[in-house]
Tab-separated table of C-alpha atoms in Angstrom:
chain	number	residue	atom	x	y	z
A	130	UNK	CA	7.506	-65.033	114.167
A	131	UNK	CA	9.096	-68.713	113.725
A	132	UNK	CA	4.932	-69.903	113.537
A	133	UNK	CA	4.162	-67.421	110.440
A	134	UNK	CA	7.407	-67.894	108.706
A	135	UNK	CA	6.787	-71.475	109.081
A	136	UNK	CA	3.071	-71.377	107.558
A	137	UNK	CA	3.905	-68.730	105.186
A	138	UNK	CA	7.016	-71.419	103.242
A	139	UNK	CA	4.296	-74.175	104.103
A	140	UNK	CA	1.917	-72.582	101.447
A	141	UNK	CA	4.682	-71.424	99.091
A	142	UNK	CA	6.325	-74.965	99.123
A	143	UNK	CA	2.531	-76.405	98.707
A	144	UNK	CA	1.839	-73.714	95.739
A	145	UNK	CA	5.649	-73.407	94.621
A	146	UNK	CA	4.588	-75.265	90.787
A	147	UNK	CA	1.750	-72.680	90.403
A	148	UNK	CA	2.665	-69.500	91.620
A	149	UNK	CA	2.975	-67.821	88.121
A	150	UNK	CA	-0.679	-69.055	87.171
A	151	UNK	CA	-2.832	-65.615	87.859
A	152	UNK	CA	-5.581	-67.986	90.010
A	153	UNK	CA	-2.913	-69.425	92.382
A	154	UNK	CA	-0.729	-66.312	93.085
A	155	UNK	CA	-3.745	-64.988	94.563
A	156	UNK	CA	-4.534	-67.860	96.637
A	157	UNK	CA	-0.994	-67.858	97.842
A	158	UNK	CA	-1.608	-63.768	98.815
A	159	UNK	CA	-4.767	-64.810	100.250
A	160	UNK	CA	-2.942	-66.710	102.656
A	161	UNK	CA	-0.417	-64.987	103.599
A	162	UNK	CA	-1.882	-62.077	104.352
A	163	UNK	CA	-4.322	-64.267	106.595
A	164	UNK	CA	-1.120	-65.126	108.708
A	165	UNK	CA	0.218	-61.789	108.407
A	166	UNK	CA	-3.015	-59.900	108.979
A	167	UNK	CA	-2.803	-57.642	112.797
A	168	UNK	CA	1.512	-58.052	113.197
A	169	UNK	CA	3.451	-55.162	113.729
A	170	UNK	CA	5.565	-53.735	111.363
A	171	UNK	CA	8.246	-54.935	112.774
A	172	UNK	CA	7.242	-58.323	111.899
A	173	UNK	CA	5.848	-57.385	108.744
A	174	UNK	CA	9.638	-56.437	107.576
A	175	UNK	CA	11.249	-59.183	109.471
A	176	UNK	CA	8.975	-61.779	107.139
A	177	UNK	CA	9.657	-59.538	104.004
A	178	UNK	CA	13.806	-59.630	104.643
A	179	UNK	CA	13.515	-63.408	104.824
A	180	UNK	CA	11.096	-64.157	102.195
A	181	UNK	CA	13.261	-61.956	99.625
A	182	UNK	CA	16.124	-63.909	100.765
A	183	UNK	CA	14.859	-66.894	100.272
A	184	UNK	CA	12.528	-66.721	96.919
A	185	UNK	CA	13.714	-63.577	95.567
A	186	UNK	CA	11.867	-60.813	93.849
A	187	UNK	CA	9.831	-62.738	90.988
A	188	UNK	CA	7.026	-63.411	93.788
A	189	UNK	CA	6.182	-60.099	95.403
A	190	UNK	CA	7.673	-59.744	98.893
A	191	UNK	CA	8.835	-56.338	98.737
A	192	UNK	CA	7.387	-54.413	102.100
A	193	UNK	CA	5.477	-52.325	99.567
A	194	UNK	CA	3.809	-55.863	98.261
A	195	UNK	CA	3.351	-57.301	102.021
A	196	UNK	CA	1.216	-54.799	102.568
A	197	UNK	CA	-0.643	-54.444	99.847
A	198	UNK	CA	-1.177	-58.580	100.290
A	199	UNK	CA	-2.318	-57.940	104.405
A	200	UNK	CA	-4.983	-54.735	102.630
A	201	UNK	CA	-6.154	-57.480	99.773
A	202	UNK	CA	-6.979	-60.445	102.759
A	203	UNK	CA	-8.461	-57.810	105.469
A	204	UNK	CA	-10.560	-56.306	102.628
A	205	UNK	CA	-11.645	-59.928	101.130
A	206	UNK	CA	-11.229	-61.597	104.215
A	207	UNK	CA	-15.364	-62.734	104.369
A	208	UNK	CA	-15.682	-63.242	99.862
A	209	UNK	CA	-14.894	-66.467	98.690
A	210	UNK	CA	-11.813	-67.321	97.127
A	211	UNK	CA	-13.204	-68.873	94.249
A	212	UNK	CA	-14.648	-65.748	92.833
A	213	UNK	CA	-11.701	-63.326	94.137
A	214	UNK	CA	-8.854	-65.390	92.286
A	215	UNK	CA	-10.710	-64.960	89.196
A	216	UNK	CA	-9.415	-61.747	88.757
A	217	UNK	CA	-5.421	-60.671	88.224
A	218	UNK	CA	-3.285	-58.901	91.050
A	219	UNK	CA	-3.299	-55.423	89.400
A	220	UNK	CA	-6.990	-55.559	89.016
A	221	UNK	CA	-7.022	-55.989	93.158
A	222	UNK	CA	-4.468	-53.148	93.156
A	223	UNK	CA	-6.612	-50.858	91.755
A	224	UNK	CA	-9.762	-51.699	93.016
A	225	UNK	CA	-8.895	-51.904	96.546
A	226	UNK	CA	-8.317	-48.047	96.120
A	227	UNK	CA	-11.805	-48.048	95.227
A	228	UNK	CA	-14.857	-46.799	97.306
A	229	UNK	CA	-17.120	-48.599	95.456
A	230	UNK	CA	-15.083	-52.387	95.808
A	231	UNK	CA	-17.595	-54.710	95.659
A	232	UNK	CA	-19.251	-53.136	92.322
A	233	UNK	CA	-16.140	-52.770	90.509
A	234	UNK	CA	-15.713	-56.598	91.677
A	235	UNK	CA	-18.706	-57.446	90.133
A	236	UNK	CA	-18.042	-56.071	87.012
A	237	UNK	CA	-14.880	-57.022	86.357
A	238	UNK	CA	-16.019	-60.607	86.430
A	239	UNK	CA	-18.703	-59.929	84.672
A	240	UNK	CA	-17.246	-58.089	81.600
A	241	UNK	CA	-13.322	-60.225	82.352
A	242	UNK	CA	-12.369	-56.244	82.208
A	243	UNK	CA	-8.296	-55.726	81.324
A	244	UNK	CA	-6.277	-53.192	84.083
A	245	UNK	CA	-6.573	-50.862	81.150
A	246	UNK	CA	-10.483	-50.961	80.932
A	247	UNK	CA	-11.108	-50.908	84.446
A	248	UNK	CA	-8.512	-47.595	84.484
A	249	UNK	CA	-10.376	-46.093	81.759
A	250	UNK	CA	-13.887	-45.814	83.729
A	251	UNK	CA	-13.030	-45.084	86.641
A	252	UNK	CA	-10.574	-42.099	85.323
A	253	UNK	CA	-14.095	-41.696	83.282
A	254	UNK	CA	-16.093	-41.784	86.637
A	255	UNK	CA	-17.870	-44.553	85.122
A	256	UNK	CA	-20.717	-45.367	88.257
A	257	UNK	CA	-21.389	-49.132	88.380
A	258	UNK	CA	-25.562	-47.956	89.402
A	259	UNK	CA	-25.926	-47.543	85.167
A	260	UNK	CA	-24.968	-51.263	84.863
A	261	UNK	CA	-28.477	-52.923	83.527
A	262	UNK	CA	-26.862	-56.587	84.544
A	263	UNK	CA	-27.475	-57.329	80.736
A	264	UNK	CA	-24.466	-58.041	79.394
A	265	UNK	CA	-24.957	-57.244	75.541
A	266	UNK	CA	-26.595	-54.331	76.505
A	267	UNK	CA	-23.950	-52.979	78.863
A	268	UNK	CA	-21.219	-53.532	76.650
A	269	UNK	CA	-22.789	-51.157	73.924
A	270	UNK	CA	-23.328	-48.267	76.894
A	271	UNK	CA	-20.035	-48.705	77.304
A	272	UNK	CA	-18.794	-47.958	74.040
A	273	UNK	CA	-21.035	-45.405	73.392
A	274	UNK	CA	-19.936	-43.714	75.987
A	275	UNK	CA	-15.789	-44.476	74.840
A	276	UNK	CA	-15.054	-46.573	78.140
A	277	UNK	CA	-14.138	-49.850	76.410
């Protein structure tokens, strides 16, 4: 336990002037969740108590939040970062909900899609197998069919 809390304020010390820019808080999530990734609960809620206590509530360490972060690494785990922190926190919310993750990935760095948008077609049932991977062209299926 001593080991992960000790990584865990390692990368948050490392990260601490960047972790409201949308790139780096994922990084940070990334990495935690790699050190938290296969503990109990137990632990889970031990590291959550002391994190809170320590940086508060403006970074995300509510239990809720831990284990949404430990989800986001073991269902990233094998992408690479570079492309994953491209896109906000909610978006990774509501994809990871997602059966089809690594489509709705795609598109929403392809199209920079807003939580909104990416709502809106799936509530639409919007299936990523109609995108044409032209860009202009997708954009006006889209609207024609009132998903953007």
């Amino acid at each position: 336990m001593e080991e992960i809390l000790n990584k865990i304020n390692k990368i948050l010390e490392d990260k601490k002037d960047y972790l409201y820019v949308k790139e780096e808080i994922i990084v940070v999530y990334f990495m935690i969740g790699k050190y938290l990734d296969k503990k109990n609960y137990n632990a889970v809620y031990q590291v959550e108590d002391i994190l809170r206590k320590k940086y508060g509530l403006l970074i995300g360490f509510s239990r809720r939040n831990l284990n949404n972060i430990i989800k986001f690494y073991s269902i990233y785990k094998n992408y690479d970062i570079n492309i994953i922190k491209k896109i906000s926190w909610n978006l990774h919310l509501i994809i990871m909900k997602q059966k089809n993750k690594d489509e709705l990935l795609e598109y929403c760095l392809k199209y920079n899609l807003t939580k909104n948008d990416l709502n809106k077609i799936i509530k639409k049932g919007f299936d990523t197998k109609y995108i044409s991977h032209d860009v202009e062209k997708d954009i006006v299926t889209l609207e024609i069919m009132n998903l953007m």
